[in-house]
Amino acid sequence: MELREALKLEVLQGSKVVAGRSGLNKQIKEVNIIDAPDIVNWAREGEFMLTTGYCFKDDENVGKQIIYDLAGKKCAGLGIKTKRFFENIPVNMIEFADKLSFPLIELPYYRTFSEISVSIYREILHKQASRLAHSMEINAGLTQIVLKGGGLESIADTLAGFIDRSISILDSHCHLLCGSLKSPMSEILKNLKRGHNFKALAEKDAFSEKESRRMTLKFGEEAFFTVWVTPVRAGEDLLGFIVVWEDDTNLSDLDISAVEQGAIVIALEQVKNRAVAETKHRLRDDFFDDLLSGKIESSAAVNNLGAIHGLDVSKQYVAMVIWVQNYAKLNLENIGIERENLRHITKKITKIVEDTSFQLGLPTVSAIRGNRVIVFLKVEPDMKNTIKRQSKEFANNLYKIISQDDSNIEVRIGIGKLRDSFLDIHKSFNEALHAIDMINKVGEVPVAHYDDFTIYNLLELAGGEAYIKELYENTVKKLEEYDINKQGDLVATLEAYLACGKNVSVASRELFIHRNTLIYRLQKIEEILNIDLNNHEEILNLVLGLKARKLLSPGNE
């Protein structure tokens, strides 16, 4: 109990606070009696010391030393009974105690130390019993919610009711999960949405993973709120935070105890939810693994499982793969952090897919595999003729939103072909993966459809790498060697010329060179390769040769 509370007890009526009034909030844990100066060697934090003053009646400096030592031991205060060995507490001792903000209490002469000690201990025990009863009531109330499957929202409501404060429950990344508002409450807090990032409202590193603390959250330039934040942990794992909005007064010890109880119950609920989610994910993962590997061959086998995981097996689907490029290989030295970062990124991408598909009216189902987010886009009958264009537009929208959301996330998006049977969705998935592989090889665009690489695919099917290398050597290799030796731009010139439909004016503008310069370069190309750029067969060979060059030199522009 606080010293100021003890002074309200009947046994201490008539006491006077003669010094250290600013320290009356010190907690009393025990009561002890000073009968000799060296008692301070055994003094402990929170002790309220009682004395008749006998040990310093002849020397005020001894009294000052006792005050200094007790303050250093963080004792709650010193109660001195006067009228026996001196009439009043010496002024020097009072002034010295005031400097240390150490409470000095003049006790009633007619009260015994035994009466004072017993009364204080009785009140401490009463408070502890009340706190224990209150704690058990809170624990029982919160535990019942978990046992009844009430969830985080119910826990938030119950905890807010116990402490009569608004609270918010955050995940481990400080994003709002749910909350319970107690009136009166600011409109700002009423408008907070699920997913709101609280970390952006506080100073850097303000959210501590291991200890509760008081902090200030800032909304704009003028709105400030004092909050009490308690981490929610399960062993070494950080699961989230409880944020208590303190309004005009700080939380009491009982309130803080209730919040800590709440953190334990929330941790239990989160662990339970995680176990349930992991089981669901494991079953979902097994289903998608079998589906994408082509192991499911029976429509009967896929019907029920497909419906459970949100797929209508009577419909056709296109597979799309969002590949997180900068997490294709994880850093083994920080594998734990890398996996957690990747998990956070892929979940964020999945949310972007859900929101974007909802806005565009395109039904999708997503699954996460390592650094890949696999999207199944449902194709209605009226979409079949335009699905390639629609799927590319959808993918480009996703790419734009992901890049704007976090410029540090580098993604590639590959799209497979529409398949007649749901059981062939694995073929569309493999085509999407192949499109990503071609994006990384050719290096032209971050989003592509499998059909965008028809020529490249034909080259690979025609004879593999040996054939591609031979085609390259028989067409544009001499141009590349010339460019290397002469610091020329003939390969880039040829690519631009062909890309612009052999239009000299357009190609020269594209290359930022004069028309005559382009004509000279084209003549040089004909001379080196001994070809005629008006010959359609030779033009086709050059187009194939340029494609072969890109396949042999991944990322070459």
Coordinates of C-alpha atoms in Angstrom, one line a residue:
M1 CA 0.0 0.0 0.0
E2 CA 1.1 3.6 -0.5
L3 CA 2.4 5.6 2.5
R4 CA -0.4 8.2 1.9
E5 CA -3.0 5.4 2.2
A6 CA -1.4 4.2 5.5
L7 CA -1.7 7.7 6.9
K8 CA -5.5 7.5 6.5
L9 CA -5.7 4.5 8.9
E10 CA -7.3 5.2 12.3
V11 CA -4.1 4.2 14.1
L12 CA -2.2 7.0 12.4
Q13 CA -4.7 9.7 12.8
G14 CA -2.9 12.7 14.3
S15 CA 0.3 12.0 12.5
K16 CA 2.1 14.9 10.7
V17 CA 4.0 14.8 7.5
V18 CA 6.9 17.1 8.4
A19 CA 9.1 16.3 5.3
G20 CA 9.2 14.5 2.0
R21 CA 5.6 15.0 1.1
S22 CA 6.4 14.4 -2.6
G23 CA 7.4 10.8 -1.7
L24 CA 4.1 9.8 -0.1
N25 CA 3.4 7.5 -3.1
K26 CA 6.1 5.1 -2.0
Q27 CA 4.9 1.6 -1.4
I28 CA 4.9 0.0 2.1
K29 CA 5.8 -3.7 1.9
E30 CA 6.9 -4.2 5.6
V31 CA 7.2 -2.3 8.9
N32 CA 10.3 -2.4 11.0
I33 CA 11.7 -0.7 14.1
I34 CA 15.0 1.2 14.5
D35 CA 16.6 0.8 17.8
A36 CA 20.2 1.3 16.7
P37 CA 21.9 3.3 13.9
D38 CA 23.3 0.1 12.2
I39 CA 19.8 -1.3 11.6
V40 CA 20.0 0.4 8.2
N41 CA 22.5 -2.3 7.1
W42 CA 19.5 -4.7 7.1
A43 CA 16.9 -2.3 5.8
R44 CA 15.0 -3.3 2.6
E45 CA 13.1 -1.5 -0.1
G46 CA 9.6 -0.7 0.9
E47 CA 10.1 -0.8 4.6
F48 CA 8.4 1.8 6.7
M49 CA 10.7 2.4 9.7
L50 CA 9.5 3.4 13.2
T51 CA 11.7 4.9 15.9
T52 CA 11.6 6.8 19.2
G53 CA 14.7 8.6 18.1
Y54 CA 16.7 7.2 21.0
C55 CA 19.7 6.3 18.7
F56 CA 20.2 9.9 17.5
K57 CA 18.8 11.9 20.5
D58 CA 22.3 13.2 21.3
D59 CA 23.5 13.8 17.7
E60 CA 21.4 15.1 14.9
N61 CA 24.1 14.1 12.3
V62 CA 23.4 10.5 13.2
G63 CA 19.7 11.1 12.4
K64 CA 20.6 12.7 9.1
Q65 CA 22.9 9.7 8.2
I66 CA 20.0 7.3 9.0
I67 CA 17.7 9.3 6.7
Y68 CA 20.3 9.3 4.0
D69 CA 20.9 5.5 4.3
L70 CA 17.2 4.7 4.4
A71 CA 16.5 6.8 1.3
G72 CA 19.3 5.0 -0.5
K73 CA 17.8 1.7 0.4
K74 CA 14.4 3.0 -1.1
C75 CA 12.6 2.6 2.2
A76 CA 9.0 3.9 2.3
G77 CA 9.7 6.5 5.0
L78 CA 10.6 7.1 8.7
G79 CA 8.0 7.5 11.4
I80 CA 9.4 9.2 14.6
K81 CA 7.6 9.3 17.9
T82 CA 8.3 12.6 19.7
K83 CA 7.7 13.8 23.3
R84 CA 9.9 11.1 24.8
F85 CA 13.5 11.8 24.0
F86 CA 13.0 15.2 22.3
E87 CA 10.0 17.6 22.0
N88 CA 10.2 18.1 18.2
I89 CA 12.0 16.5 15.2
P90 CA 15.2 18.6 14.6
V91 CA 14.9 21.1 11.8
N92 CA 18.1 20.0 10.2
M93 CA 16.7 16.5 9.8
I94 CA 13.5 17.8 8.3
E95 CA 15.3 20.0 5.8
F96 CA 17.6 17.1 4.9
A97 CA 14.7 14.7 4.4
D98 CA 12.9 17.3 2.2
K99 CA 16.0 17.5 -0.1
L100 CA 15.9 13.8 -0.6
S101 CA 12.0 13.7 -1.0
F102 CA 12.1 11.1 1.8
P103 CA 8.9 11.1 3.9
L104 CA 9.4 12.0 7.6
I105 CA 6.4 11.4 9.7
E106 CA 5.8 12.6 13.3
L107 CA 3.8 9.8 14.9
P108 CA 1.2 10.2 17.7
Y109 CA 2.8 9.8 21.1
Y110 CA -0.1 7.7 22.4
R111 CA 0.2 5.0 19.8
T112 CA 2.4 2.0 20.3
F113 CA 4.6 0.6 17.5
S114 CA 2.8 -2.7 17.9
E115 CA -0.6 -1.0 17.1
I116 CA 0.8 0.8 14.1
S117 CA 2.6 -2.4 12.7
V118 CA -0.5 -4.6 13.2
S119 CA -2.8 -2.1 11.5
I120 CA -0.6 -1.6 8.5
Y121 CA 0.0 -5.3 8.1
R122 CA -3.7 -6.0 8.4
E123 CA -4.5 -3.4 5.6
I124 CA -1.7 -4.8 3.4
L125 CA -3.1 -8.3 3.8
H126 CA -6.6 -7.1 3.1
K127 CA -5.5 -5.4 -0.1
Q128 CA -3.6 -8.5 -1.2
A129 CA -6.6 -10.6 -0.5
S130 CA -8.8 -8.2 -2.4
R131 CA -6.3 -8.1 -5.3
L132 CA -6.2 -11.9 -5.3
A133 CA -10.0 -12.2 -5.3
H134 CA -10.1 -9.6 -8.1
S135 CA -7.4 -11.4 -10.0
M136 CA -9.3 -14.7 -9.7
E137 CA -12.5 -13.1 -10.8
I138 CA -10.7 -11.6 -13.9
N139 CA -9.0 -14.9 -14.6
A140 CA -12.2 -16.9 -14.3
G141 CA -14.1 -14.5 -16.5
L142 CA -11.5 -14.4 -19.3
T143 CA -10.9 -18.2 -19.1
Q144 CA -14.6 -18.9 -19.5
I145 CA -14.6 -16.8 -22.6
V146 CA -11.8 -18.9 -24.1
L147 CA -13.5 -22.2 -23.0
K148 CA -16.7 -21.1 -24.7
G149 CA -14.9 -20.1 -27.9
G150 CA -15.6 -16.4 -27.5
G151 CA -12.5 -15.3 -29.4
L152 CA -10.3 -12.1 -29.2
E153 CA -13.3 -9.7 -29.5
S154 CA -15.0 -11.2 -26.4
I155 CA -11.7 -11.1 -24.5
A156 CA -11.3 -7.5 -25.4
D157 CA -14.8 -6.6 -24.3
T158 CA -14.5 -8.4 -21.0
L159 CA -11.0 -7.0 -20.2
A160 CA -12.2 -3.4 -21.1
G161 CA -15.2 -4.0 -18.7
F162 CA -13.0 -5.0 -15.8
I163 CA -10.6 -2.0 -16.0
D164 CA -13.2 0.4 -17.5
R165 CA -10.8 1.5 -20.2
S166 CA -10.8 1.2 -24.0
I167 CA -8.3 -1.4 -25.2
S168 CA -6.9 -2.5 -28.6
I169 CA -5.3 -5.9 -29.4
L170 CA -2.5 -5.9 -31.9
D171 CA -0.6 -8.6 -33.8
S172 CA 3.1 -9.0 -33.5
H173 CA 3.6 -6.4 -36.3
C174 CA 1.6 -3.9 -34.3
H175 CA -1.4 -4.1 -36.7
L176 CA -4.8 -3.7 -35.1
L177 CA -6.7 -7.0 -34.7
C178 CA -9.7 -5.9 -32.6
G179 CA -10.6 -3.7 -29.7
S180 CA -13.3 -2.5 -27.3
L181 CA -14.1 1.1 -26.8
K182 CA -15.4 2.6 -23.6
S183 CA -17.2 6.0 -23.7
P184 CA -16.3 8.8 -23.8
M185 CA -13.9 8.1 -26.6
S186 CA -12.3 10.2 -29.3
E187 CA -13.7 10.1 -32.8
I188 CA -10.1 9.2 -33.9
L189 CA -10.2 6.0 -32.0
K190 CA -13.7 5.1 -33.2
N191 CA -12.5 5.3 -36.8
L192 CA -9.5 3.0 -36.4
K193 CA -9.9 0.0 -38.8
R194 CA -8.6 -3.5 -38.5
G195 CA -5.0 -3.7 -39.8
H196 CA -4.2 -0.1 -38.7
N197 CA -0.4 0.1 -38.1
F198 CA 0.2 1.4 -34.5
K199 CA 4.0 1.3 -35.0
A200 CA 3.6 4.4 -37.2
L201 CA 1.9 6.3 -34.4
A202 CA 4.8 5.8 -31.9
E203 CA 8.4 6.7 -31.7
K204 CA 10.9 4.3 -33.3
D205 CA 11.3 1.1 -31.3
A206 CA 8.8 2.3 -28.7
F207 CA 7.0 -1.1 -28.7
S208 CA 9.0 -3.4 -26.4
E209 CA 8.8 -7.1 -27.0
K210 CA 9.6 -8.0 -23.4
E211 CA 8.2 -5.4 -20.9
S212 CA 5.1 -3.4 -20.3
R213 CA 5.5 0.4 -20.7
R214 CA 3.7 3.7 -20.9
M215 CA 4.0 5.6 -24.2
T216 CA 2.5 8.3 -26.3
L217 CA 0.7 7.7 -29.6
K218 CA 0.5 10.6 -32.0
F219 CA -2.3 11.2 -34.5
G220 CA -1.4 14.1 -36.8
E221 CA 0.1 17.2 -35.3
E222 CA -2.2 17.8 -32.3
A223 CA -3.9 14.6 -31.2
F224 CA -1.8 12.7 -28.5
F225 CA -2.9 9.8 -26.4
T226 CA -1.2 8.2 -23.4
V227 CA -1.4 4.4 -23.5
W228 CA -0.2 1.4 -21.5
V229 CA 1.2 -1.3 -23.7
T230 CA 1.7 -4.9 -22.6
P231 CA 3.4 -7.5 -24.9
V232 CA 1.5 -10.8 -25.4
R233 CA 4.0 -13.7 -25.4
A234 CA 4.1 -17.5 -25.5
G235 CA 7.5 -18.5 -24.3
E236 CA 10.0 -16.8 -26.6
D237 CA 7.4 -16.0 -29.3
L238 CA 5.9 -12.5 -29.5
L239 CA 2.3 -12.9 -30.4
G240 CA 1.1 -9.3 -30.2
F241 CA 0.3 -6.4 -27.8
I242 CA -2.5 -5.1 -25.6
V243 CA -2.9 -1.3 -25.8
V244 CA -4.8 0.3 -23.0
W245 CA -6.0 3.9 -23.5
E246 CA -5.4 5.7 -20.2
D247 CA -7.5 8.8 -20.8
D248 CA -6.7 11.4 -18.0
T249 CA -5.6 9.0 -15.3
N250 CA -2.9 6.3 -15.2
L251 CA -3.8 2.6 -14.6
S252 CA -3.8 1.4 -11.0
D253 CA -1.8 -1.7 -9.9
L254 CA -5.0 -3.7 -10.0
D255 CA -5.7 -2.6 -13.6
I256 CA -2.1 -3.5 -14.7
S257 CA -2.5 -6.9 -13.0
A258 CA -5.8 -7.4 -15.0
V259 CA -4.1 -6.5 -18.2
E260 CA -1.2 -8.9 -17.5
Q261 CA -3.9 -11.6 -16.9
G262 CA -5.5 -10.6 -20.1
A263 CA -2.2 -11.0 -21.9
I264 CA -1.9 -14.6 -20.7
V265 CA -5.4 -15.5 -21.8
I266 CA -4.9 -13.8 -25.2
A267 CA -1.7 -15.8 -25.6
L268 CA -3.6 -19.0 -24.9
E269 CA -6.3 -18.0 -27.5
Q270 CA -3.6 -17.1 -30.0
V271 CA -1.8 -20.3 -29.5
K272 CA -5.1 -22.2 -29.9
N273 CA -5.9 -20.2 -33.0
R274 CA -2.5 -20.9 -34.4
A275 CA -2.8 -24.6 -33.8
V276 CA -6.2 -24.7 -35.6
A277 CA -4.9 -22.5 -38.4
E278 CA -1.8 -24.7 -38.8
T279 CA -4.0 -27.8 -39.1
K280 CA -6.2 -26.2 -41.6
H281 CA -3.2 -24.9 -43.6
R282 CA -1.6 -28.4 -43.5
L283 CA -4.8 -30.0 -44.9
R284 CA -5.1 -27.1 -47.4
D285 CA -1.4 -27.5 -48.3
D286 CA -1.7 -31.2 -48.9
F287 CA -4.7 -30.6 -51.2
F288 CA -3.0 -28.0 -53.2
D289 CA 0.3 -30.0 -53.4
D290 CA -1.6 -32.9 -54.8
L291 CA -3.6 -30.7 -57.2
L292 CA -0.5 -28.8 -58.5
S293 CA 1.5 -31.9 -58.9
G294 CA -1.2 -33.6 -60.9
K295 CA -1.7 -36.4 -58.4
I296 CA -5.5 -35.9 -58.3
E297 CA -6.9 -37.8 -61.3
S298 CA -10.5 -38.4 -60.2
S299 CA -13.3 -35.8 -60.4
A300 CA -15.0 -37.5 -57.5
A301 CA -12.0 -37.2 -55.3
V302 CA -11.6 -33.5 -56.0
N303 CA -15.2 -32.4 -55.7
N304 CA -15.6 -32.3 -51.9
L305 CA -12.0 -31.1 -51.2
G306 CA -12.3 -28.4 -53.8
A307 CA -15.4 -27.0 -52.3
I308 CA -13.9 -27.0 -48.8
H309 CA -11.0 -24.8 -50.1
G310 CA -13.1 -22.4 -52.1
L311 CA -12.7 -23.9 -55.6
D312 CA -15.7 -24.8 -57.9
V313 CA -14.4 -27.8 -59.8
S314 CA -17.2 -27.4 -62.3
K315 CA -15.6 -24.2 -63.5
Q316 CA -12.4 -23.5 -65.5
Y317 CA -9.4 -21.8 -63.9
V318 CA -6.2 -20.0 -64.9
A319 CA -3.2 -20.4 -62.6
M320 CA -1.1 -17.3 -61.8
V321 CA 2.1 -17.3 -59.8
I322 CA 3.5 -14.2 -58.0
W323 CA 7.2 -14.9 -57.4
V324 CA 9.0 -12.9 -54.7
Q325 CA 12.3 -12.4 -56.5
N326 CA 14.4 -11.1 -53.6
Y327 CA 13.4 -14.1 -51.4
A328 CA 14.1 -16.8 -54.0
K329 CA 17.1 -17.8 -51.9
L330 CA 17.1 -17.3 -48.1
N331 CA 20.1 -16.2 -46.1
L332 CA 21.0 -19.2 -44.0
E333 CA 22.7 -17.0 -41.4
N334 CA 19.4 -15.3 -40.6
I335 CA 17.1 -18.0 -41.7
G336 CA 14.6 -17.4 -38.9
I337 CA 14.3 -13.7 -39.6
E338 CA 14.2 -14.3 -43.4
R339 CA 11.4 -16.8 -43.1
E340 CA 9.3 -14.5 -40.9
N341 CA 9.9 -11.5 -43.3
L342 CA 8.9 -13.7 -46.3
R343 CA 5.8 -15.0 -44.4
H344 CA 4.8 -11.4 -43.7
I345 CA 5.4 -10.4 -47.4
T346 CA 3.5 -13.3 -48.9
K347 CA 0.5 -12.7 -46.5
K348 CA 0.5 -9.1 -47.5
I349 CA 0.5 -10.0 -51.2
T350 CA -2.3 -12.5 -50.6
K351 CA -4.4 -9.6 -49.0
I352 CA -3.6 -7.4 -52.0
V353 CA -4.8 -10.2 -54.3
E354 CA -8.0 -10.6 -52.3
D355 CA -8.8 -6.9 -52.2
T356 CA -8.0 -6.3 -55.9
S357 CA -9.9 -9.3 -57.2
F358 CA -12.9 -8.2 -55.1
Q359 CA -12.8 -4.7 -56.5
L360 CA -12.5 -6.0 -60.1
G361 CA -15.2 -8.7 -59.6
L362 CA -12.7 -11.6 -60.4
P363 CA -13.2 -14.5 -58.1
T364 CA -9.8 -15.9 -56.9
V365 CA -8.4 -18.4 -54.4
S366 CA -4.8 -18.1 -53.2
A367 CA -2.2 -20.4 -51.7
I368 CA 1.3 -19.6 -50.4
R369 CA 4.2 -21.9 -51.2
G370 CA 7.6 -20.6 -50.1
N371 CA 8.3 -17.4 -52.0
R372 CA 5.4 -18.0 -54.3
V373 CA 1.8 -16.8 -54.0
I374 CA -0.3 -19.1 -56.3
V375 CA -3.6 -17.5 -57.5
F376 CA -6.4 -19.5 -59.1
L377 CA -8.5 -17.2 -61.3
K378 CA -12.0 -18.5 -61.9
V379 CA -13.1 -18.1 -65.6
E380 CA -16.8 -17.7 -66.3
P381 CA -18.1 -18.8 -69.8
D382 CA -18.3 -15.2 -71.1
M383 CA -14.6 -14.6 -70.2
K384 CA -13.1 -17.4 -72.3
N385 CA -12.4 -15.3 -75.4
T386 CA -10.8 -12.5 -73.4
I387 CA -9.2 -14.3 -70.5
K388 CA -5.6 -13.8 -71.6
R389 CA -6.1 -10.0 -71.8
Q390 CA -8.1 -9.9 -68.6
S391 CA -5.6 -12.0 -66.7
K392 CA -2.7 -9.9 -67.8
E393 CA -4.5 -6.7 -66.8
F394 CA -5.3 -8.2 -63.4
A395 CA -1.6 -9.2 -63.0
N396 CA -0.4 -5.8 -64.0
N397 CA -2.7 -4.2 -61.5
L398 CA -1.3 -6.5 -58.8
Y399 CA 2.2 -5.7 -59.8
K400 CA 1.6 -2.0 -59.6
I401 CA -0.1 -2.2 -56.2
I402 CA 2.5 -4.5 -54.7
S403 CA 5.4 -2.2 -56.0
Q404 CA 3.7 0.9 -54.6
D405 CA 2.9 -0.7 -51.3
D406 CA 6.6 -1.6 -50.7
S407 CA 9.3 -0.6 -53.2
N408 CA 11.7 -3.1 -51.6
I409 CA 9.5 -6.1 -52.7
E410 CA 10.6 -7.3 -56.1
V411 CA 8.1 -9.6 -57.8
R412 CA 7.6 -11.5 -61.1
I413 CA 4.2 -12.6 -62.2
G414 CA 3.6 -15.5 -64.6
I415 CA 0.3 -16.6 -66.0
G416 CA -0.7 -20.0 -67.4
K417 CA -3.1 -20.9 -70.1
L418 CA -6.8 -21.7 -69.6
R419 CA -7.4 -25.4 -69.3
D420 CA -10.6 -27.3 -70.2
S421 CA -10.6 -29.5 -67.2
F422 CA -10.1 -28.5 -63.5
L423 CA -7.9 -31.6 -63.1
D424 CA -5.5 -30.0 -65.6
I425 CA -4.9 -26.9 -63.5
H426 CA -1.4 -28.2 -62.7
K427 CA -0.5 -27.7 -66.4
S428 CA -1.6 -24.0 -66.1
F429 CA 0.5 -23.7 -62.9
N430 CA 3.6 -25.2 -64.6
E431 CA 3.1 -22.8 -67.5
A432 CA 3.0 -19.9 -65.1
L433 CA 6.2 -21.0 -63.5
H434 CA 7.8 -21.4 -67.0
A435 CA 6.6 -17.8 -67.8
I436 CA 8.5 -16.6 -64.7
D437 CA 11.6 -18.5 -65.8
M438 CA 11.4 -16.9 -69.2
I439 CA 10.9 -13.4 -67.6
N440 CA 14.2 -14.0 -65.7
K441 CA 16.0 -15.2 -68.8
V442 CA 14.7 -12.7 -71.3
G443 CA 14.4 -9.8 -68.8
E444 CA 11.8 -7.8 -70.8
V445 CA 8.8 -7.3 -68.5
P446 CA 7.9 -8.3 -64.9
V447 CA 4.5 -9.7 -65.9
A448 CA 4.0 -12.2 -68.7
H449 CA 1.7 -14.9 -70.0
Y450 CA 3.0 -18.3 -71.1
D451 CA 1.9 -17.5 -74.7
D452 CA 4.1 -14.3 -74.7
F453 CA 7.1 -16.6 -75.2
T454 CA 5.8 -18.8 -78.0
I455 CA 8.9 -18.3 -80.2
Y456 CA 11.2 -18.9 -77.2
N457 CA 9.3 -22.0 -76.3
L458 CA 9.5 -23.3 -79.9
L459 CA 13.3 -22.7 -79.9
E460 CA 13.7 -24.7 -76.7
L461 CA 11.5 -27.5 -78.1
A462 CA 13.3 -27.5 -81.4
G463 CA 16.6 -28.8 -80.2
G464 CA 17.5 -27.5 -76.8
E465 CA 20.5 -25.4 -75.8
A466 CA 22.7 -26.8 -78.6
Y467 CA 20.3 -25.8 -81.3
I468 CA 19.7 -22.4 -79.7
K469 CA 23.5 -21.8 -79.5
E470 CA 24.0 -22.8 -83.1
L471 CA 21.1 -20.5 -84.3
Y472 CA 22.7 -17.6 -82.4
E473 CA 26.2 -18.2 -83.8
N474 CA 24.8 -18.4 -87.4
T475 CA 22.9 -15.1 -87.0
V476 CA 23.8 -12.3 -84.6
K477 CA 26.9 -13.5 -82.9
K478 CA 29.1 -11.5 -85.4
L479 CA 27.2 -8.3 -84.6
E480 CA 27.8 -8.8 -80.9
E481 CA 31.5 -9.4 -81.4
Y482 CA 31.7 -6.2 -83.5
D483 CA 29.9 -4.3 -80.7
I484 CA 32.4 -5.6 -78.2
N485 CA 35.5 -4.8 -80.2
K486 CA 34.3 -1.5 -81.6
Q487 CA 32.1 -0.3 -78.8
G488 CA 29.2 -0.3 -81.2
D489 CA 25.4 -0.6 -80.9
L490 CA 24.5 -2.7 -83.8
V491 CA 22.6 -5.4 -81.9
A492 CA 20.5 -2.8 -80.1
T493 CA 20.0 -1.0 -83.5
L494 CA 18.8 -4.2 -85.1
E495 CA 16.4 -5.0 -82.2
A496 CA 14.8 -1.5 -82.4
Y497 CA 14.6 -1.6 -86.2
L498 CA 12.7 -4.9 -86.2
A499 CA 10.6 -4.0 -83.1
C500 CA 9.5 -0.8 -85.0
G501 CA 8.3 -2.8 -88.0
K502 CA 11.4 -1.8 -90.1
N503 CA 10.2 1.8 -90.0
V504 CA 13.4 3.9 -90.2
S505 CA 11.8 7.1 -88.9
V506 CA 10.2 5.5 -85.9
A507 CA 13.3 3.4 -85.0
S508 CA 15.6 6.4 -85.2
R509 CA 13.4 8.3 -82.8
E510 CA 13.3 5.3 -80.5
L511 CA 17.1 5.2 -80.5
F512 CA 17.5 9.0 -80.3
I513 CA 19.8 9.1 -83.4
H514 CA 19.6 10.8 -86.8
R515 CA 17.8 8.9 -89.6
N516 CA 21.0 8.9 -91.6
T517 CA 22.9 7.4 -88.7
L518 CA 20.4 4.5 -88.5
I519 CA 20.6 3.9 -92.3
Y520 CA 24.4 3.7 -92.0
R521 CA 24.2 1.2 -89.1
L522 CA 21.7 -1.0 -91.1
Q523 CA 24.1 -1.0 -94.0
K524 CA 26.9 -2.0 -91.7
I525 CA 24.7 -4.9 -90.3
E526 CA 24.1 -6.1 -93.9
E527 CA 27.8 -6.0 -94.6
I528 CA 28.9 -7.8 -91.5
L529 CA 26.2 -10.6 -91.8
N530 CA 26.2 -10.7 -95.6
I531 CA 22.5 -10.5 -95.7
D532 CA 19.7 -8.4 -97.2
L533 CA 17.3 -6.8 -94.7
N534 CA 14.6 -6.8 -97.3
N535 CA 14.7 -10.6 -97.5
H536 CA 11.8 -12.0 -95.3
E537 CA 13.5 -15.3 -94.7
E538 CA 16.7 -13.6 -93.5
I539 CA 14.6 -11.3 -91.3
L540 CA 12.9 -14.3 -89.7
N541 CA 16.4 -15.8 -89.0
L542 CA 17.5 -12.6 -87.4
V543 CA 14.4 -12.5 -85.2
L544 CA 15.0 -16.0 -84.0
G545 CA 18.7 -15.3 -83.5
L546 CA 18.0 -12.3 -81.3
K547 CA 15.6 -14.5 -79.2
A548 CA 18.3 -17.2 -79.0
R549 CA 20.7 -14.6 -77.8
K550 CA 18.4 -13.7 -74.9
L551 CA 17.9 -17.3 -73.9
L552 CA 21.7 -17.8 -73.8
S553 CA 22.3 -14.6 -71.9
P554 CA 19.5 -14.3 -69.2
G555 CA 18.5 -10.7 -68.5
N556 CA 20.3 -9.4 -71.6
E557 CA 18.4 -6.4 -72.9

